[in-house]
mmCIF file of C-alpha atoms in Angstrom:
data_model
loop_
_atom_site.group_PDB
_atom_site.id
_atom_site.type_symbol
_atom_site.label_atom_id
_atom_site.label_comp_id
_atom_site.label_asym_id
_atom_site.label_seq_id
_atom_site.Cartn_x
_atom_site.Cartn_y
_atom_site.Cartn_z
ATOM 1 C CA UNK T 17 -32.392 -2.247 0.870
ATOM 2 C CA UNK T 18 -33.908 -5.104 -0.876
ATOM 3 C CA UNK T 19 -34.160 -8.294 1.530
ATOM 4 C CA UNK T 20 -31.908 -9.828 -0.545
ATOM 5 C CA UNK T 21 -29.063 -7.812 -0.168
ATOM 6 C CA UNK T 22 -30.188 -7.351 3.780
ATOM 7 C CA UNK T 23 -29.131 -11.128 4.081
ATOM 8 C CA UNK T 24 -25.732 -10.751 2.417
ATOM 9 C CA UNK T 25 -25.036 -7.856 4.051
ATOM 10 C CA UNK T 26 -25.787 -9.936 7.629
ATOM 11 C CA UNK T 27 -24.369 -12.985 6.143
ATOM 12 C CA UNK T 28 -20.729 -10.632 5.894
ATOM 13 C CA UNK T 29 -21.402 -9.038 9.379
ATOM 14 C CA UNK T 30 -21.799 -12.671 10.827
ATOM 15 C CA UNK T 31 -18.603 -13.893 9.077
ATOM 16 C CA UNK T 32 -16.501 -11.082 10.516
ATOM 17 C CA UNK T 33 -17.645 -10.939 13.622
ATOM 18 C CA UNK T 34 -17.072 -14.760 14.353
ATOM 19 C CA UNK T 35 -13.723 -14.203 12.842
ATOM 20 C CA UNK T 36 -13.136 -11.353 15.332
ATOM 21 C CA UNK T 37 -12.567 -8.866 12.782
ATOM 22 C CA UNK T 38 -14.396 -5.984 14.469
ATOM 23 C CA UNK T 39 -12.324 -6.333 17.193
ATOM 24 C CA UNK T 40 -10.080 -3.345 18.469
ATOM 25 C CA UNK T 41 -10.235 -2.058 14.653
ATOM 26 C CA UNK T 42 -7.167 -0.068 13.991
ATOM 27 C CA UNK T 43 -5.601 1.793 10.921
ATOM 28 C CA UNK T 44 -3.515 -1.285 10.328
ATOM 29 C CA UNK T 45 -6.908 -3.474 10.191
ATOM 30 C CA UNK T 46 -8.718 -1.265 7.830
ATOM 31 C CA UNK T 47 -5.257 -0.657 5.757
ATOM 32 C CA UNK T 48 -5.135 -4.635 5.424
ATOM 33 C CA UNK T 49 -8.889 -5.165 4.516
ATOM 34 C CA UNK T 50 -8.258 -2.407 1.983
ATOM 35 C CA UNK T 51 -5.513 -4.235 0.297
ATOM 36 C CA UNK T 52 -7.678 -7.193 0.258
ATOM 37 C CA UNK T 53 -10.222 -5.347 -1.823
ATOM 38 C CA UNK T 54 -7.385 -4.533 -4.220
ATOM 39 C CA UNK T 55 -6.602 -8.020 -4.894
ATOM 40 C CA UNK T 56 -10.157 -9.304 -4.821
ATOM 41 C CA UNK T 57 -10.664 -6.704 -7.679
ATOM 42 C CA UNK T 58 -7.494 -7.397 -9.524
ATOM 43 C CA UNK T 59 -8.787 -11.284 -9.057
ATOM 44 C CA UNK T 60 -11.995 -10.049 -10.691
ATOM 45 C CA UNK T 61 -10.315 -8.121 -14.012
ATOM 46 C CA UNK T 62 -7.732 -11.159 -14.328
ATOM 47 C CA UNK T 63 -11.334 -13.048 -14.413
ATOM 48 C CA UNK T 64 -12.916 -11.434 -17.543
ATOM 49 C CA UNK T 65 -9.385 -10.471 -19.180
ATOM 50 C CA UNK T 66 -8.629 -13.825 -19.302
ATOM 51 C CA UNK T 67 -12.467 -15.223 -20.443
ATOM 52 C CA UNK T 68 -12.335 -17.594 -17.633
ATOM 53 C CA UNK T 69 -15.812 -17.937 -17.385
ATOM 54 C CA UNK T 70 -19.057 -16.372 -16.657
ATOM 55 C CA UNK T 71 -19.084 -18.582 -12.965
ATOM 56 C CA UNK T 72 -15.683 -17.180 -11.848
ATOM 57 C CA UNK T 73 -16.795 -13.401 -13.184
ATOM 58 C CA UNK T 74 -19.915 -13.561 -10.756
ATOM 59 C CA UNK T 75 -17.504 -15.696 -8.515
ATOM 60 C CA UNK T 76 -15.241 -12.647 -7.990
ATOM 61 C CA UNK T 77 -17.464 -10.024 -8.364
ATOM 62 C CA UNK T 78 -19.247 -11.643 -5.471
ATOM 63 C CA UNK T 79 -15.683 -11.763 -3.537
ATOM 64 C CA UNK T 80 -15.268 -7.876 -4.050
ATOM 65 C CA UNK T 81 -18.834 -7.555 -2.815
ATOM 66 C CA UNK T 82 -18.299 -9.421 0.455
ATOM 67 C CA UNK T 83 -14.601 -7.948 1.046
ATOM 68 C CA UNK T 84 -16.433 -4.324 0.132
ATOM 69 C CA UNK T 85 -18.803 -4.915 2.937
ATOM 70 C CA UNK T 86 -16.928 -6.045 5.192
ATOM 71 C CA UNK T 87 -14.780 -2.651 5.142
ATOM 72 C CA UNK T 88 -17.870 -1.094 5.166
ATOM 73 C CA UNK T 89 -18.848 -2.679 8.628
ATOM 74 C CA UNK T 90 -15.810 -2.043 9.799
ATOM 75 C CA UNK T 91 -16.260 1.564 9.173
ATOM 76 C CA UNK T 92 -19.690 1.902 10.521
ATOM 77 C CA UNK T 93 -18.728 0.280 13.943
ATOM 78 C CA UNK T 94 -15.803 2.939 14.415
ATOM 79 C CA UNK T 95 -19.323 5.441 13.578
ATOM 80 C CA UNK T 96 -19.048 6.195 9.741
ATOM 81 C CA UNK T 97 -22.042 7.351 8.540
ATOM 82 C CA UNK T 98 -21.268 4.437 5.203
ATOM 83 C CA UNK T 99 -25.297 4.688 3.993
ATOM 84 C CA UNK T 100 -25.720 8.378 4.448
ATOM 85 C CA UNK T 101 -22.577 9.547 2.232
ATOM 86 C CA UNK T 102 -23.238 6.217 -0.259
ATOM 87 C CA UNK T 103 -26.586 8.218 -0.947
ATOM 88 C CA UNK T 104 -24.659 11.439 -0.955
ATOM 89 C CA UNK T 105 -22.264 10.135 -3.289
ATOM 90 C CA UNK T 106 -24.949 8.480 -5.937
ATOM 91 C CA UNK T 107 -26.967 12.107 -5.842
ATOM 92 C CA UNK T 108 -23.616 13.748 -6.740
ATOM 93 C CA UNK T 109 -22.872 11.087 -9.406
ATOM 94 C CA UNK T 110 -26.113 12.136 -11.483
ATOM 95 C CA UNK T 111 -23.959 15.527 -11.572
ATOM 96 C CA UNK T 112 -21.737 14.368 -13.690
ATOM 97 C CA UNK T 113 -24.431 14.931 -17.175
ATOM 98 C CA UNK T 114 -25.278 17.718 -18.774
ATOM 99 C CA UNK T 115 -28.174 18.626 -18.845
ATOM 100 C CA UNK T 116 -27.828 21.140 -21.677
ATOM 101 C CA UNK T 117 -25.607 19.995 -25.436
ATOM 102 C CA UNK T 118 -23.777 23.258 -25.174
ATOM 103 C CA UNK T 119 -22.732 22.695 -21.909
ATOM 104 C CA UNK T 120 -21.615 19.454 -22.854
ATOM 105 C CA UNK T 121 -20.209 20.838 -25.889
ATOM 106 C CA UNK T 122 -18.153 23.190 -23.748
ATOM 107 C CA UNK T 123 -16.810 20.379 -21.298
ATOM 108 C CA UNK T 124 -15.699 18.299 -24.341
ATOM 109 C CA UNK T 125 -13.860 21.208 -25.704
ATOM 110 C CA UNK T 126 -12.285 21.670 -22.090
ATOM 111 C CA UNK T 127 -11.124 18.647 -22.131
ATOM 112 C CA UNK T 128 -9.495 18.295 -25.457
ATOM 113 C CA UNK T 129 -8.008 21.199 -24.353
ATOM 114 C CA UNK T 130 -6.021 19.555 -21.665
ATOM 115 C CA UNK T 131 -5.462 16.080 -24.378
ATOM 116 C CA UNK T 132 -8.054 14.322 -23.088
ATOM 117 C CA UNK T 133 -10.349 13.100 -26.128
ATOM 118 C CA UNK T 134 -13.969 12.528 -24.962
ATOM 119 C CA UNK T 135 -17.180 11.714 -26.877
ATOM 120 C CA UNK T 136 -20.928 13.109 -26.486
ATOM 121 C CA UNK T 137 -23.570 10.945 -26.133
ATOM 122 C CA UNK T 138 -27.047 11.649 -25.274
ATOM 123 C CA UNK T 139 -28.619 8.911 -23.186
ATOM 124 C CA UNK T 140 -32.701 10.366 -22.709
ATOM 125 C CA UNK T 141 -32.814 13.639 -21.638
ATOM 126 C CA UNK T 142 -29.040 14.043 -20.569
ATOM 127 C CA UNK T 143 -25.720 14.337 -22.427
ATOM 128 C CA UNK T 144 -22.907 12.309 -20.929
ATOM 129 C CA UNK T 145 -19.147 12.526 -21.788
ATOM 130 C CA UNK T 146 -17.023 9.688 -21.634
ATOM 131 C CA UNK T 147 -13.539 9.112 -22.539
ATOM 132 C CA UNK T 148 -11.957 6.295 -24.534
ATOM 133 C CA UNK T 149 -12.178 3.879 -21.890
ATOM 134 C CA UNK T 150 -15.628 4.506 -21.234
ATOM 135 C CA UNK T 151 -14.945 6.760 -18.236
ATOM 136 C CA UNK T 152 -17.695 9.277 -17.541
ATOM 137 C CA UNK T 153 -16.431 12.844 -17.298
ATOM 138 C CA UNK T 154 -17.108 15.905 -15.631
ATOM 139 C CA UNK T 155 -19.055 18.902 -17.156
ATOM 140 C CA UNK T 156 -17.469 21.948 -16.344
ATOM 141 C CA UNK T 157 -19.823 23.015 -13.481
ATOM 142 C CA UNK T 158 -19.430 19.927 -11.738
ATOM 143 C CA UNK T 159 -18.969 20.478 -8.024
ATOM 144 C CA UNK T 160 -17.034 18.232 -5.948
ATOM 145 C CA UNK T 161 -19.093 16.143 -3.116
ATOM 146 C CA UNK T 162 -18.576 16.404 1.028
ATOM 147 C CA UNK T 163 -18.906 13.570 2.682
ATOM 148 C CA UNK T 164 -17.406 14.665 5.947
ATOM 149 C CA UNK T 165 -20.780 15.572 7.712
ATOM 150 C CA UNK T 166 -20.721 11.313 7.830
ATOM 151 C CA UNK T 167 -17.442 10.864 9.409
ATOM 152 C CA UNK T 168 -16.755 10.523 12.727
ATOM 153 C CA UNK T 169 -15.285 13.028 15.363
ATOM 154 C CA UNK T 170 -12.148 11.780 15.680
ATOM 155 C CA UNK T 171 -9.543 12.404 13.301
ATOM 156 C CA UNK T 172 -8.072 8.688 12.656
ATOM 157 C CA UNK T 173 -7.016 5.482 13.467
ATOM 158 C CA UNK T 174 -3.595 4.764 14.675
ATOM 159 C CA UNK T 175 -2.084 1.272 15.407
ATOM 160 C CA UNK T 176 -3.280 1.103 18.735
ATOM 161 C CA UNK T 177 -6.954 1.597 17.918
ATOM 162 C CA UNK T 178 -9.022 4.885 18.020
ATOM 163 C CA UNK T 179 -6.537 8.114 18.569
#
């Protein structure tokens, strides 16, 4: 982690805990944080939809950050392994090429199959399918990731706190 993003990431941990928000964190805390990122990312889209300006872009792409973290924290106190399955996560993202065009080939056809229209594009040494929205998609012999060697032993929050 860069030293940079070290700071913001304390700078978010300071701000919630002064605010007392990693305090007796329950499923109704992280359920209300999580709505929060919602909004702060709807805030965001409304942002660039409505070209109002490169400062409020970074402006609420910053809020998303900070309301991101701060879930993030909240996770790691109640013993989330966040960093662990983020790195898990980006590893399994690189999946998502092909590595061969037939293979890619094959996917696309899979896909149009199903409706979906998807275009091949080959970005350096990998072929990468995306959709019409720009969503990357799946080859074929993509397998699903496992995060739950990062989560904790309990099985969930209730209202009360840790079950």
């Amino acid at each position: 982690m860069t030293l940079d993003m070290e700071n913001c990431v304390l700078g978010v941990y300071e701000f919630n805990r002064l605010a007392g928000n990693y305090e007796n964190i329950t499923k109704d805390k992280l359920v209300a944080q999580a709505k929060v990122v919602l909004e702060e990312a709807k805030e965001l889209l409304q942002a660039i939809e409505n070209d109002e300006g490169e400062e409020q872009i970074l402006k609420e792409l910053c809020d998303c950050h900070v309301t991101i973290t701060g879930i993030s924290q909240m996770l790691i106190l109640l013993k989330y392994g966040v960093f662990p399955a983020w790195k898990k996560v980006n590893a399994n993202n690189l999946q998502k090429f092909c590595n061969t065009e037939l293979e890619a080939i094959y996917s696309k056809e899979a896909y149009e199959a199903q409706g979906i229209s998807v275009e091949i594009n080959k970005i350096e040494e990998v072929f990468v399918l995306k959709d019409k929205n720009g969503k990357v998609r799946k080859p074929l012999n993509y397998e699903k990731v496992s995060v739950k060697e990062f989560t904790p032993e309990w099985k969930s929050v209730n209202k009360k706190g840790l079950v």
